[in-house]
Coordinates of N, CA, C and O in Angstrom, one line a residue:
M1 N 0.8 -1.2 0.0 CA 0.0 0.0 0.0 C 0.9 1.2 0.0 O 1.9 1.3 0.7
R2 N 0.5 2.2 -0.7 CA 1.3 3.5 -0.9 C 1.3 4.2 0.4 O 0.3 4.5 1.1
Q3 N 2.5 4.7 0.8 CA 2.7 5.5 2.0 C 3.4 6.8 1.5 O 4.4 6.8 0.8
I4 N 2.8 7.9 1.9 CA 3.3 9.2 1.5 C 3.9 9.9 2.7 O 3.2 10.2 3.7
P5 N 5.2 10.2 2.7 CA 5.8 11.0 3.9 C 5.2 12.4 3.9 O 5.1 13.0 2.9
V6 N 5.0 12.9 5.2 CA 4.4 14.2 5.3 C 5.5 15.1 6.0 O 6.0 14.8 7.0
D7 N 5.8 16.2 5.3 CA 6.8 17.1 5.9 C 6.1 18.1 6.9 O 5.2 18.8 6.6
T8 N 6.6 18.0 8.1 CA 6.0 18.8 9.2 C 6.9 20.0 9.6 O 6.5 20.7 10.5
S9 N 8.0 20.2 8.9 CA 8.9 21.2 9.3 C 8.4 22.6 9.3 O 8.8 23.5 10.1
A10 N 7.4 22.9 8.4 CA 6.9 24.3 8.4 C 5.5 24.4 9.0 O 4.8 25.4 8.9
A11 N 5.1 23.3 9.8 CA 3.8 23.3 10.4 C 3.8 23.6 11.9 O 4.8 23.3 12.5
T12 N 2.7 24.1 12.4 CA 2.5 24.2 13.8 C 1.6 23.1 14.2 O 0.5 23.0 13.6
V13 N 1.9 22.2 15.2 CA 1.1 21.1 15.5 C 0.9 21.1 17.0 O 1.8 21.3 17.8
M14 N -0.4 21.1 17.4 CA -0.8 21.1 18.8 C -1.9 20.0 19.0 O -2.6 19.6 18.1
V15 N -1.9 19.4 20.3 CA -2.8 18.4 20.6 C -4.2 19.0 20.7 O -4.5 20.0 21.3
A16 N -5.2 18.3 19.9 CA -6.6 18.7 20.0 C -7.3 17.8 20.9 O -8.3 18.3 21.5
K17 N -6.9 16.6 21.0 CA -7.6 15.6 21.9 C -6.5 14.6 22.4 O -5.7 14.1 21.6
P18 N -6.3 14.5 23.7 CA -5.3 13.6 24.2 C -5.3 12.2 23.7 O -6.4 11.8 23.2
P19 N -4.2 11.4 23.8 CA -4.2 10.1 23.3 C -5.3 9.2 23.9 O -5.6 9.2 25.1
Q20 N -5.9 8.4 23.0 CA -6.9 7.4 23.4 C -6.5 6.1 22.8 O -5.9 6.0 21.7
P21 N -6.8 4.9 23.4 CA -6.5 3.6 22.7 C -7.3 3.5 21.4 O -8.4 4.0 21.3
K22 N -6.7 3.0 20.4 CA -7.3 2.8 19.1 C -8.1 1.5 19.2 O -7.6 0.4 19.4
V23 N -9.4 1.6 19.0 CA -10.3 0.4 19.1 C -10.3 -0.3 17.7 O -10.7 0.3 16.7
K24 N -10.0 -1.6 17.7 CA -10.0 -2.4 16.5 C -11.5 -2.8 16.2 O -11.9 -2.8 15.0
D25 N -12.2 -3.2 17.2 CA -13.5 -3.8 17.0 C -14.4 -3.1 18.1 O -14.3 -3.4 19.3
R26 N -15.3 -2.2 17.6 CA -16.2 -1.5 18.6 C -17.2 -2.4 19.3 O -17.6 -2.2 20.4
R27 N -17.5 -3.5 18.7 CA -18.5 -4.5 19.3 C -17.9 -5.2 20.5 O -18.5 -5.4 21.5
T28 N -16.6 -5.6 20.3 CA -15.9 -6.3 21.4 C -15.0 -5.4 22.3 O -14.6 -5.8 23.4
G29 N -14.7 -4.2 21.8 CA -13.8 -3.3 22.6 C -12.4 -3.7 22.4 O -11.5 -3.1 23.1
E30 N -12.0 -4.6 21.5 CA -10.7 -5.0 21.2 C -9.8 -3.8 20.8 O -10.2 -3.0 19.9
I31 N -8.6 -3.7 21.5 CA -7.7 -2.6 21.1 C -6.8 -3.0 20.0 O -6.3 -4.1 20.0
A32 N -6.5 -2.1 19.1 CA -5.6 -2.4 18.0 C -4.2 -2.5 18.4 O -3.8 -1.7 19.3
T33 N -3.4 -3.4 17.8 CA -2.0 -3.5 18.1 C -1.2 -3.4 16.8 O -1.7 -3.7 15.7
D34 N 0.1 -3.0 16.9 CA 1.0 -2.9 15.8 C 1.3 -4.3 15.3 O 1.7 -5.2 16.2
M35 N 1.2 -4.6 14.1 CA 1.4 -5.9 13.5 C 2.9 -6.4 13.7 O 3.1 -7.5 13.8
E36 N 3.8 -5.4 13.6 CA 5.2 -5.8 13.7 C 5.7 -5.9 15.1 O 6.4 -6.9 15.4
T37 N 5.3 -5.0 16.0 CA 5.9 -5.0 17.4 C 4.9 -5.5 18.4 O 5.4 -5.8 19.5
G38 N 3.6 -5.5 18.1 CA 2.6 -6.0 19.1 C 2.3 -4.9 20.1 O 1.5 -5.1 21.0
A39 N 2.8 -3.7 19.9 CA 2.6 -2.6 20.8 C 1.1 -2.1 20.6 O 0.6 -2.1 19.5
K40 N 0.5 -1.6 21.7 CA -0.9 -1.1 21.7 C -0.8 0.2 20.9 O 0.1 1.0 21.0
L41 N -1.8 0.4 20.0 CA -1.9 1.6 19.2 C -2.8 2.6 19.8 O -3.8 2.3 20.4
M42 N -2.4 3.8 19.7 CA -3.1 5.0 20.3 C -3.5 5.9 19.2 O -2.9 5.9 18.1
T43 N -4.6 6.7 19.4 CA -5.0 7.7 18.5 C -4.8 9.1 19.2 O -5.3 9.3 20.3
V44 N -4.2 10.0 18.5 CA -4.0 11.4 19.0 C -4.6 12.3 17.9 O -4.1 12.3 16.8
D45 N -5.5 13.2 18.3 CA -6.0 14.2 17.4 C -5.2 15.4 17.6 O -5.0 15.9 18.7
V46 N -4.7 16.0 16.4 CA -3.9 17.2 16.5 C -4.4 18.2 15.6 O -5.1 17.9 14.6
M47 N -4.1 19.5 15.9 CA -4.4 20.6 15.1 C -3.1 20.8 14.2 O -2.0 21.0 14.8
F48 N -3.2 20.7 12.9 CA -2.1 20.8 12.0 C -2.3 22.1 11.2 O -3.2 22.2 10.4
A49 N -1.4 23.1 11.5 CA -1.5 24.4 10.8 C -0.4 24.6 9.9 O 0.8 24.6 10.3
A50 N -0.6 24.8 8.6 CA 0.4 25.0 7.6 C -0.2 25.7 6.4 O -1.4 25.4 6.1
N51 N 0.6 26.5 5.8 CA 0.1 27.2 4.6 C -1.2 28.0 4.7 O -2.1 27.9 3.9
D52 N -1.4 28.6 5.9 CA -2.6 29.4 6.2 C -3.8 28.6 6.2 O -4.9 29.1 6.0
E53 N -3.7 27.3 6.5 CA -4.8 26.4 6.7 C -4.7 25.6 7.9 O -3.5 25.3 8.3
V54 N -5.8 25.2 8.6 CA -5.7 24.4 9.8 C -6.7 23.3 9.6 O -7.8 23.4 9.2
E55 N -6.2 22.1 10.0 CA -7.0 20.9 10.0 C -6.8 20.1 11.2 O -5.8 20.2 11.9
I56 N -7.8 19.3 11.6 CA -7.7 18.4 12.7 C -7.4 17.0 12.1 O -8.1 16.5 11.2
L57 N -6.2 16.4 12.5 CA -5.9 15.1 12.0 C -5.9 14.1 13.1 O -5.4 14.4 14.2
S58 N -6.4 13.0 12.8 CA -6.4 11.9 13.8 C -5.2 11.0 13.4 O -5.1 10.4 12.3
I59 N -4.2 10.9 14.3 CA -3.0 10.2 14.0 C -2.8 8.9 14.9 O -3.0 9.0 16.1
T60 N -2.5 7.8 14.2 CA -2.3 6.6 15.0 C -0.8 6.5 15.3 O 0.1 6.8 14.4
V61 N -0.5 6.1 16.5 CA 0.9 6.0 17.0 C 1.0 4.9 18.0 O 0.1 4.7 18.8
P62 N 2.1 4.1 17.9 CA 2.3 3.1 18.9 C 2.5 3.7 20.3 O 3.1 4.8 20.4
E63 N 1.9 3.1 21.3 CA 1.9 3.7 22.7 C 3.4 4.0 23.1 O 3.5 5.1 23.7
P64 N 4.4 3.2 22.9 CA 5.7 3.6 23.3 C 6.2 4.9 22.6 O 7.2 5.6 23.1
G65 N 5.6 5.3 21.5 CA 6.0 6.6 20.8 C 5.4 7.8 21.3 O 5.7 8.9 20.8
I66 N 4.6 7.7 22.4 CA 4.0 8.9 23.0 C 4.8 9.3 24.2 O 5.1 8.5 25.1
S67 N 5.3 10.6 24.1 CA 6.2 11.0 25.2 C 5.8 12.4 25.7 O 5.4 13.3 24.8
G68 N 5.9 12.6 27.0 CA 5.5 13.9 27.5 C 4.1 14.0 27.8 O 3.3 13.1 27.5
E69 N 3.7 15.0 28.5 CA 2.3 15.3 28.8 C 1.6 15.8 27.6 O 2.0 16.9 27.1
L70 N 0.6 15.1 27.1 CA -0.1 15.5 25.8 C -1.5 16.0 26.1 O -2.5 15.4 25.7
A71 N -1.6 17.1 26.9 CA -2.9 17.7 27.1 C -3.3 18.6 26.0 O -2.5 18.9 25.1
M72 N -4.6 18.9 25.9 CA -5.1 19.7 24.8 C -4.3 21.0 24.8 O -4.1 21.7 25.8
G73 N -3.9 21.4 23.6 CA -3.2 22.7 23.4 C -1.7 22.5 23.4 O -0.9 23.5 23.1
T74 N -1.2 21.4 23.8 CA 0.3 21.1 23.9 C 0.9 21.1 22.6 O 0.5 20.3 21.7
P75 N 1.9 21.9 22.3 CA 2.6 21.8 21.0 C 3.4 20.5 21.0 O 4.0 20.1 22.0
V76 N 3.4 19.9 19.8 CA 4.1 18.6 19.7 C 4.9 18.5 18.4 O 4.6 19.2 17.5
A77 N 5.8 17.5 18.4 CA 6.5 17.2 17.2 C 6.0 15.8 16.7 O 5.8 14.9 17.6
L78 N 5.9 15.6 15.4 CA 5.4 14.4 14.9 C 6.6 13.7 14.1 O 7.1 14.3 13.2
T79 N 7.1 12.6 14.6 CA 8.2 11.9 14.0 C 7.7 10.8 13.0 O 6.9 10.0 13.4
G80 N 8.3 10.9 11.8 CA 7.9 9.8 10.9 C 6.5 9.8 10.4 O 5.9 8.7 10.2
L81 N 5.9 11.0 10.3 CA 4.5 11.0 9.9 C 4.3 10.6 8.4 O 5.0 11.1 7.5
I82 N 3.4 9.7 8.2 CA 3.0 9.3 6.8 C 1.5 9.4 6.6 O 0.7 9.3 7.6
A83 N 1.1 9.5 5.4 CA -0.3 9.5 5.0 C -0.5 8.3 4.1 O 0.4 8.0 3.3
R84 N -1.6 7.6 4.3 CA -1.9 6.4 3.6 C -3.3 6.4 3.1 O -4.2 6.4 3.9
P85 N -3.5 6.6 1.8 CA -4.9 6.6 1.2 C -5.5 5.2 1.4 O -4.8 4.2 1.4
W86 N -6.8 5.2 1.7 CA -7.5 3.9 1.8 C -8.9 4.0 1.2 O -9.4 5.1 0.9
E87 N -9.4 2.8 0.8 CA -10.8 2.7 0.2 C -11.3 1.4 0.6 O -10.6 0.4 0.6
N88 N -12.6 1.4 0.9 CA -13.3 0.1 1.2 C -14.8 0.2 0.8 O -15.3 1.3 0.6
D89 N -15.4 -1.0 0.8 CA -16.9 -1.0 0.6 C -17.5 -1.4 2.0 O -17.1 -2.3 2.7
F90 N -18.5 -0.6 2.4 CA -19.2 -0.8 3.7 C -20.7 -0.7 3.4 O -21.2 0.3 3.0
N91 N -21.4 -1.8 3.6 CA -22.8 -1.9 3.4 C -23.2 -1.4 2.0 O -24.1 -0.6 1.8
G92 N -22.3 -1.8 1.0 CA -22.6 -1.5 -0.4 C -22.2 -0.1 -0.8 O -22.4 0.4 -1.9
Q93 N -21.6 0.7 0.1 CA -21.2 2.1 -0.2 C -19.6 2.1 -0.2 O -19.0 1.6 0.7
K94 N -19.1 2.7 -1.3 CA -17.7 2.9 -1.3 C -17.3 4.1 -0.4 O -17.9 5.1 -0.4
R95 N -16.3 3.8 0.4 CA -15.8 4.9 1.3 C -14.3 5.0 1.1 O -13.6 4.1 0.7
H96 N -13.8 6.2 1.3 CA -12.3 6.4 1.1 C -11.9 7.6 2.0 O -12.7 8.3 2.6
G97 N -10.6 7.6 2.2 CA -10.0 8.7 3.1 C -8.5 8.6 3.1 O -7.9 7.8 2.3
I98 N -7.9 9.3 4.1 CA -6.5 9.2 4.3 C -6.3 8.9 5.7 O -6.8 9.6 6.6
A99 N -5.5 7.9 6.0 CA -5.1 7.5 7.4 C -3.7 8.1 7.6 O -2.8 8.0 6.8
F100 N -3.5 8.6 8.8 CA -2.2 9.2 9.2 C -1.6 8.4 10.3 O -2.3 7.9 11.2
R101 N -0.3 8.1 10.2 CA 0.4 7.3 11.2 C 1.8 8.0 11.5 O 2.4 8.4 10.5
A102 N 2.2 8.0 12.7 CA 3.5 8.5 13.1 C 4.2 7.5 14.0 O 3.6 6.7 14.6
V103 N 5.5 7.6 13.9 CA 6.4 6.8 14.8 C 6.3 7.3 16.2 O 6.2 6.5 17.2
A104 N 6.2 8.6 16.4 CA 6.2 9.2 17.7 C 5.5 10.6 17.7 O 5.5 11.3 16.7
V105 N 4.9 10.9 18.8 CA 4.3 12.2 19.1 C 4.9 12.6 20.4 O 4.8 12.0 21.4
T106 N 5.7 13.7 20.3 CA 6.5 14.2 21.4 C 6.1 15.6 21.8 O 6.1 16.5 21.0
S107 N 5.9 15.8 23.1 CA 5.6 17.1 23.7 C 6.8 18.0 23.5 O 7.9 17.7 23.8
L108 N 6.5 19.2 23.0 CA 7.6 20.2 22.9 C 7.7 21.1 24.1 O 8.7 21.8 24.3
V109 N 6.8 21.0 25.0 CA 6.8 21.7 26.3 C 8.0 21.2 27.1 O 8.8 22.0 27.6
A110 N 8.1 19.9 27.3 CA 9.2 19.3 28.0 C 10.6 19.7 27.4 O 11.5 20.0 28.1
A111 N 10.6 19.6 26.1 CA 11.9 19.9 25.4 C 12.3 21.4 25.6 O 13.4 21.7 25.8
A112 N 11.3 22.3 25.5 CA 11.6 23.7 25.7 C 12.0 24.0 27.1 O 13.0 24.7 27.4
A113 N 11.4 23.3 28.1 CA 11.8 23.5 29.5 C 13.2 23.0 29.7 O 14.0 23.6 30.5
N114 N 13.6 21.9 29.1 CA 14.9 21.3 29.3 C 16.0 22.2 28.6 O 17.1 22.3 29.2
S115 N 15.7 22.8 27.5 CA 16.7 23.6 26.8 C 16.9 24.9 27.5 O 18.0 25.5 27.5
T116 N 15.9 25.5 28.2 CA 16.1 26.7 28.9 C 16.8 26.5 30.2 O 17.4 27.4 30.8
A117 N 16.7 25.3 30.8 CA 17.3 25.0 32.0 C 18.8 24.7 31.9 O 19.6 24.8 32.8
A118 N 19.2 24.4 30.6 CA 20.6 24.0 30.4 C 21.5 25.2 30.3 O 21.2 26.3 30.1

């Protein structure tokens, strides 16, 4: 499946909704896991501002990739962000979209505090 790297260097990114476990099956409540590592997957909604436009993106990230306090409004860095187009049939209707996944979501608040203390 095609994966498109996303350049975040010119973007401002802030937490819109703190991390939540990614649910694989809503009927059973089963939590999604990374196929390669077995790590629990989390979903973090972020405000992504670039080129005079702002969007809310829902990003999937393995739980070990979440670092720092990620409360609403916290500026964050997205490491290894990719976009993956998807399409499926659901109840006879074609659906499509773009799924976002990152290796890590890191609070920039802790990084800024550490750099000013040094």
